[in-house]
Short mmCIF file of C-alpha atoms in Angstrom, two decimals:
data_model
loop_
_atom_site.label_atom_id
_atom_site.label_comp_id
_atom_site.label_asym_id
_atom_site.label_seq_id
_atom_site.Cartn_x
_atom_site.Cartn_y
_atom_site.Cartn_z
CA UNK A 9 -10.77 13.66 -1.62
CA UNK A 10 -11.66 14.90 1.82
CA UNK A 11 -12.11 18.57 1.02
CA UNK A 12 -9.62 21.40 1.23
CA UNK A 13 -8.00 20.00 4.37
CA UNK A 14 -5.91 17.69 2.15
CA UNK A 15 -3.28 18.66 -0.37
CA UNK A 16 -0.79 16.84 -2.53
CA UNK A 17 2.81 17.65 -3.27
CA UNK A 18 4.87 16.68 -6.27
CA UNK A 19 8.43 15.77 -5.43
CA UNK A 20 10.35 16.32 -8.65
CA UNK A 21 13.30 14.19 -7.60
CA UNK A 22 14.99 11.11 -8.95
CA UNK A 23 13.39 7.76 -8.18
CA UNK A 24 13.14 4.30 -9.62
CA UNK A 25 14.11 3.92 -13.22
CA UNK A 26 11.68 4.77 -15.97
CA UNK A 27 9.06 5.92 -13.47
CA UNK A 28 6.69 8.78 -14.18
CA UNK A 29 5.14 8.71 -10.72
CA UNK A 30 3.77 6.69 -7.85
CA UNK A 31 0.11 5.99 -7.30
CA UNK A 32 -0.11 6.04 -3.52
CA UNK A 33 -2.99 5.53 -1.12
CA UNK A 34 -1.78 6.52 2.32
CA UNK A 35 -3.43 6.04 5.65
CA UNK A 36 -1.14 8.29 7.66
CA UNK A 37 1.91 10.32 6.75
CA UNK A 38 3.69 12.34 9.39
CA UNK A 39 5.86 14.23 6.91
CA UNK A 40 5.83 15.10 3.25
CA UNK A 41 8.21 12.35 2.21
CA UNK A 42 7.72 9.27 -0.02
CA UNK A 43 6.23 6.33 1.82
CA UNK A 44 9.39 4.29 1.36
CA UNK A 45 13.06 5.30 1.52
CA UNK A 46 14.39 5.52 -2.01
CA UNK A 47 17.88 4.42 -3.14
CA UNK A 48 20.45 7.26 -3.25
CA UNK A 49 20.43 9.04 -6.60
CA UNK A 50 23.21 11.12 -8.17
CA UNK A 51 20.96 14.01 -9.18
CA UNK A 52 20.34 16.86 -6.69
CA UNK A 53 16.99 17.18 -4.98
CA UNK A 54 14.69 19.67 -6.64
CA UNK A 55 12.25 22.10 -5.09
CA UNK A 56 8.78 20.68 -4.38
CA UNK A 57 5.78 22.20 -6.13
CA UNK A 58 2.49 22.33 -4.24
CA UNK A 59 -0.52 21.23 -6.26
CA UNK A 60 -4.06 21.63 -5.01
CA UNK A 61 -6.50 18.80 -5.87
CA UNK A 62 -8.61 19.59 -8.90
CA UNK A 63 -6.30 22.32 -10.24
CA UNK A 64 -5.12 22.35 -13.84
CA UNK A 65 -1.58 21.66 -12.64
CA UNK A 66 -2.75 18.63 -10.71
CA UNK A 67 -4.56 17.25 -13.73
CA UNK A 68 -1.45 17.64 -15.88
CA UNK A 69 0.78 15.75 -13.47
CA UNK A 70 0.84 12.00 -12.97
CA UNK A 71 -2.05 11.15 -10.63
CA UNK A 72 -1.80 10.01 -7.07
CA UNK A 73 -4.62 8.97 -4.82
CA UNK A 74 -4.03 10.23 -1.31
CA UNK A 75 -6.02 10.17 1.92
CA UNK A 76 -4.54 11.17 5.25
CA UNK A 77 -6.62 10.82 8.42
CA UNK A 78 -5.23 11.88 11.76
CA UNK A 79 -2.15 9.84 12.53
CA UNK A 80 -2.70 7.18 15.21
CA UNK A 81 -0.25 6.64 18.00
CA UNK A 82 2.86 4.84 16.84
CA UNK A 83 2.76 1.13 17.44
CA UNK A 84 5.57 -0.56 19.31
CA UNK A 85 7.19 -3.24 17.18
CA UNK A 86 9.84 -4.31 19.68
CA UNK A 87 10.41 -8.04 19.83
CA UNK A 88 10.81 -9.54 23.31
CA UNK A 89 14.29 -10.92 23.91
CA UNK A 90 14.64 -14.69 24.06
CA UNK A 91 15.70 -16.18 27.40
CA UNK A 92 19.39 -17.17 27.56
CA UNK A 93 19.95 -20.52 25.91
CA UNK A 94 16.55 -20.54 24.23
CA UNK A 95 16.50 -21.90 20.68
CA UNK A 96 15.50 -19.55 17.89
CA UNK A 97 12.28 -20.91 16.35
CA UNK A 98 12.67 -22.15 12.79
CA UNK A 99 10.70 -20.26 10.13
CA UNK A 100 7.44 -21.89 9.19
CA UNK A 101 7.55 -23.76 5.89
CA UNK A 102 4.37 -23.32 3.87
CA UNK A 103 3.15 -26.00 1.49
CA UNK A 104 1.08 -24.76 -1.47
CA UNK A 105 -2.50 -25.99 -1.43
CA UNK A 106 -3.58 -28.18 -4.33
CA UNK A 107 -7.26 -27.22 -4.31
CA UNK A 108 -9.55 -24.30 -3.46
CA UNK A 109 -8.92 -20.77 -4.63
CA UNK A 110 -8.64 -18.03 -2.02
CA UNK A 111 -12.27 -17.10 -2.73
CA UNK A 112 -13.35 -20.70 -2.13
CA UNK A 113 -11.28 -20.90 1.06
CA UNK A 114 -12.77 -17.73 2.50
CA UNK A 115 -16.30 -18.77 1.50
CA UNK A 116 -15.85 -22.07 3.32
CA UNK A 117 -14.71 -20.17 6.43
CA UNK A 118 -17.76 -17.91 6.30
CA UNK A 119 -15.68 -14.83 5.48
CA UNK A 120 -17.06 -12.11 3.23
CA UNK A 121 -14.84 -10.27 0.76
CA UNK A 122 -15.92 -6.63 0.88
CA UNK A 123 -14.45 -4.63 -2.06
CA UNK A 124 -12.71 -1.40 -1.09
CA UNK A 125 -12.61 1.85 -3.09
CA UNK A 126 -9.40 3.86 -3.35
CA UNK A 127 -11.14 7.20 -2.76
CA UNK A 128 -12.33 6.31 0.75
CA UNK A 129 -9.63 3.84 1.76
CA UNK A 130 -7.54 4.68 4.84
CA UNK A 131 -6.68 1.33 6.40
CA UNK A 132 -3.38 0.65 4.60
CA UNK A 133 -0.57 2.51 2.87
CA UNK A 134 -0.37 1.18 -0.70
CA UNK A 135 2.19 2.32 -3.27
CA UNK A 136 1.77 1.35 -6.93
CA UNK A 137 4.51 2.74 -9.23
CA UNK A 138 3.40 4.32 -12.51
CA UNK A 139 5.95 3.78 -15.32
CA UNK A 140 6.54 6.32 -18.06
CA UNK A 141 3.83 6.06 -20.69
CA UNK A 142 1.42 4.32 -18.30
CA UNK A 143 -1.56 5.96 -16.62
CA UNK A 144 -4.48 5.13 -14.37
CA UNK A 145 -7.59 4.18 -16.34
CA UNK A 146 -11.13 3.00 -15.61
CA UNK A 147 -11.53 -0.65 -16.59
CA UNK A 148 -14.94 -2.35 -16.45
CA UNK A 149 -13.21 -5.66 -17.20
CA UNK A 150 -11.68 -5.72 -13.69
CA UNK A 151 -14.39 -6.50 -11.13
CA UNK A 152 -14.08 -4.46 -7.92
CA UNK A 153 -11.05 -2.60 -9.29
CA UNK A 154 -9.17 -0.52 -6.72
CA UNK A 155 -6.81 0.88 -9.37
CA UNK A 156 -5.91 -0.09 -12.94
CA UNK A 157 -2.84 1.12 -14.84
CA UNK A 158 -2.45 0.72 -18.60
CA UNK A 159 0.38 1.20 -21.09
CA UNK A 160 -0.76 4.13 -23.26
CA UNK A 161 2.20 4.23 -25.66
CA UNK A 162 3.27 0.62 -26.29
CA UNK A 163 1.44 -2.55 -27.16
CA UNK A 164 0.61 -4.45 -30.32
CA UNK A 165 -2.70 -2.73 -31.04
CA UNK A 166 -4.67 -5.75 -29.84
CA UNK A 167 -3.91 -6.15 -26.14
CA UNK A 168 -2.93 -3.39 -23.72
CA UNK A 169 -0.39 -4.23 -21.03
CA UNK A 170 -1.90 -3.46 -17.64
CA UNK A 171 -1.64 -3.68 -13.87
CA UNK A 172 -4.83 -4.34 -11.90
CA UNK A 173 -5.09 -3.87 -8.13
CA UNK A 174 -8.04 -5.03 -6.02
CA UNK A 175 -8.46 -4.76 -2.24
CA UNK A 176 -11.00 -6.65 -0.13
CA UNK A 177 -11.76 -6.39 3.55
CA UNK A 178 -12.06 -9.88 5.05
CA UNK A 179 -15.07 -9.74 7.34
CA UNK A 180 -17.23 -12.09 9.35
CA UNK A 181 -15.02 -14.94 10.52
CA UNK A 182 -11.71 -16.21 11.85
CA UNK A 183 -8.99 -17.78 9.75
CA UNK A 184 -5.28 -18.50 9.78
CA UNK A 185 -3.57 -16.08 7.34
CA UNK A 186 -0.67 -18.49 6.83
CA UNK A 187 -3.03 -21.30 5.93
CA UNK A 188 -5.13 -19.04 3.72
CA UNK A 189 -2.24 -17.76 1.66
CA UNK A 190 -1.22 -21.30 0.64
CA UNK A 191 -4.27 -21.13 -1.64
CA UNK A 192 -2.87 -18.09 -3.46
CA UNK A 193 -1.60 -19.99 -6.51
CA UNK A 194 -4.80 -21.84 -7.41
CA UNK A 195 -6.67 -19.08 -9.25
CA UNK A 196 -3.71 -18.61 -11.61
CA UNK A 197 -3.17 -22.35 -12.06
CA UNK A 198 -6.79 -22.69 -13.22
CA UNK A 199 -6.28 -20.29 -16.14
CA UNK A 200 -6.34 -21.92 -19.61
CA UNK A 201 -3.03 -23.54 -20.60
CA UNK A 202 -1.34 -22.15 -17.49
CA UNK A 203 2.44 -22.62 -17.23
CA UNK A 204 4.31 -21.51 -14.08
CA UNK A 205 7.72 -19.85 -14.42
CA UNK A 206 8.19 -18.67 -10.82
CA UNK A 207 6.33 -18.90 -7.52
CA UNK A 208 6.93 -18.08 -3.86
CA UNK A 209 5.08 -18.12 -0.54
CA UNK A 210 7.64 -15.87 1.15
CA UNK A 211 6.28 -13.01 3.26
CA UNK A 212 5.90 -9.63 1.57
CA UNK A 213 6.85 -6.79 3.89
CA UNK A 214 6.28 -9.13 6.83
CA UNK A 215 2.81 -10.11 5.58
CA UNK A 216 1.64 -13.53 4.33
CA UNK A 217 1.87 -13.44 0.55
CA UNK A 218 1.70 -15.65 -2.54
CA UNK A 219 3.55 -14.58 -5.70
CA UNK A 220 3.28 -16.49 -8.95
CA UNK A 221 4.46 -15.75 -12.49
CA UNK A 222 3.62 -17.59 -15.67
CA UNK A 223 1.77 -17.62 -18.97
CA UNK A 224 -1.70 -18.65 -20.11
CA UNK A 225 -4.05 -18.44 -23.08
CA UNK A 226 -6.87 -15.93 -23.43
CA UNK A 227 -8.85 -16.55 -26.60
CA UNK A 228 -6.14 -16.53 -29.30
CA UNK A 229 -3.53 -14.66 -27.26
CA UNK A 230 -0.68 -15.91 -25.11
CA UNK A 231 -0.31 -13.71 -22.03
CA UNK A 232 2.43 -13.30 -19.44
CA UNK A 233 1.36 -12.38 -15.92
CA UNK A 234 2.87 -11.75 -12.49
CA UNK A 235 0.37 -11.97 -9.62
CA UNK A 236 0.64 -11.36 -5.91
CA UNK A 237 -1.94 -11.94 -3.18
CA UNK A 238 -1.12 -10.45 0.23
CA UNK A 239 -3.07 -10.68 3.48
CA UNK A 240 -2.49 -7.40 5.32
CA UNK A 241 -3.57 -6.50 8.84
CA UNK A 242 -4.59 -3.03 9.98
CA UNK A 243 -5.66 -2.85 13.61
CA UNK A 244 -8.19 -5.63 14.14
CA UNK A 245 -9.07 -5.91 10.45
CA UNK A 246 -7.58 -8.05 7.69
CA UNK A 247 -7.45 -7.26 3.99
CA UNK A 248 -6.71 -9.22 0.84
CA UNK A 249 -4.61 -7.07 -1.50
CA UNK A 250 -4.14 -8.55 -4.98
CA UNK A 251 -2.02 -7.20 -7.84
CA UNK A 252 -1.86 -8.66 -11.35
CA UNK A 253 0.54 -7.28 -13.98
CA UNK A 254 -0.20 -8.70 -17.43
CA UNK A 255 1.14 -8.31 -20.97
CA UNK A 256 1.23 -10.39 -24.12
CA UNK A 257 4.10 -12.83 -24.53
CA UNK A 258 5.16 -10.81 -27.60
CA UNK A 259 5.33 -7.59 -25.55
CA UNK A 260 6.95 -9.16 -22.47
CA UNK A 261 10.47 -8.03 -23.42
CA UNK A 262 9.62 -4.49 -24.67
CA UNK A 263 7.61 -3.81 -21.50
CA UNK A 264 9.97 -5.58 -19.09
CA UNK A 265 11.39 -2.40 -17.54
CA UNK A 266 7.91 -1.04 -16.89
CA UNK A 267 6.39 -4.24 -15.53
CA UNK A 268 9.45 -4.93 -13.36
CA UNK A 269 9.23 -1.40 -11.97
CA UNK A 270 5.61 -2.00 -10.96
CA UNK A 271 6.13 -5.39 -9.35
CA UNK A 272 9.40 -4.44 -7.63
CA UNK A 273 8.15 -1.06 -6.42
CA UNK A 274 4.76 -2.22 -5.16
CA UNK A 275 4.44 -1.75 -1.38
CA UNK A 276 1.89 -2.33 1.39
CA UNK A 277 2.24 -1.18 5.00
CA UNK A 278 -0.10 -0.66 7.92
CA UNK A 279 -0.41 2.81 9.48
CA UNK A 280 2.30 3.38 12.06
CA UNK A 281 4.49 0.55 10.78
CA UNK A 282 8.13 1.40 9.98
CA UNK A 283 8.89 2.00 6.33
CA UNK A 284 10.33 -0.96 4.43
CA UNK A 285 13.40 -0.01 2.35
CA UNK A 286 12.86 -0.32 -1.36
CA UNK A 287 15.08 -2.87 -3.15
CA UNK A 288 17.98 -1.59 -5.22
CA UNK A 289 16.92 -0.65 -8.73
CA UNK A 290 18.15 -2.96 -11.54
CA UNK A 291 21.25 -1.75 -13.37
CA UNK A 292 19.29 -1.44 -16.61
CA UNK A 293 16.82 0.89 -14.96
CA UNK A 294 18.94 3.91 -14.24
CA UNK A 295 16.97 6.78 -15.78
CA UNK A 296 15.74 9.40 -13.32
CA UNK A 297 12.13 10.56 -13.19
CA UNK A 298 9.84 12.48 -10.82
CA UNK A 299 7.61 10.82 -8.27
CA UNK A 300 4.49 11.83 -6.44
CA UNK A 301 4.10 11.83 -2.67
CA UNK A 302 1.45 13.11 -0.34
CA UNK A 303 1.84 16.20 1.81
CA UNK A 304 0.53 16.19 5.38
CA UNK A 305 -2.87 17.72 6.15
CA UNK A 306 -2.87 21.42 7.00
#
């Protein structure tokens, strides 16, 4: 935290289904509203409750990481109009690479991956939904962890379903983000007995991104995982933001609502960028729950 000049606010309103809160790291918020517009909900809005960092009330509520530096000037995102008769350029088709992980690609380009810590991070707005029964936990098994969520109520007693987020600043060289992201499947494909069920190189919030889902073996366990690598730009700097949501194959169905809520509600934006509307919640996920959002600095 950055002292008493920052405060959090709990918005006890209805949000995505089965959600207990939102773990949000914000770089600039001009008003005490959630970072992303939420779908209309039938329940009335409730009164916000102010919670000071470190208070007993704050510790009892679902946690949210929040940092709010002075808001920079809004960036103009207007797109120049095409001349009359000009052809609209076709979208670029990306072909997945068949070798080199992202780490290998960046190493070859002379680019260093500098791990970022959530406490001091201000370059991007990152929202990671926290389902009911899940909480943020320390996890030494995740190198350079930015945030780790774990299912504290479900599971089979052997493996704990989890969501691991890591963020790296890409420093020291030039690269083509579109070319780089084509290497985003390789690290998953190298896992033991990997089997792909879904994959996409479509942009994520306007940013180059690689999403892959599948299963693999870890010791004697079969695991399901959904992974997304995104190359985000903030000012002159680029960042690699990677999220992996993993559960056992046996727990994939019981935890589906929770894991879908995390992957579908995950968001990344640069400071000053317009908010990206959240997708409509699945029909099965209709239960209302409170969310956490950051209040502006005093």
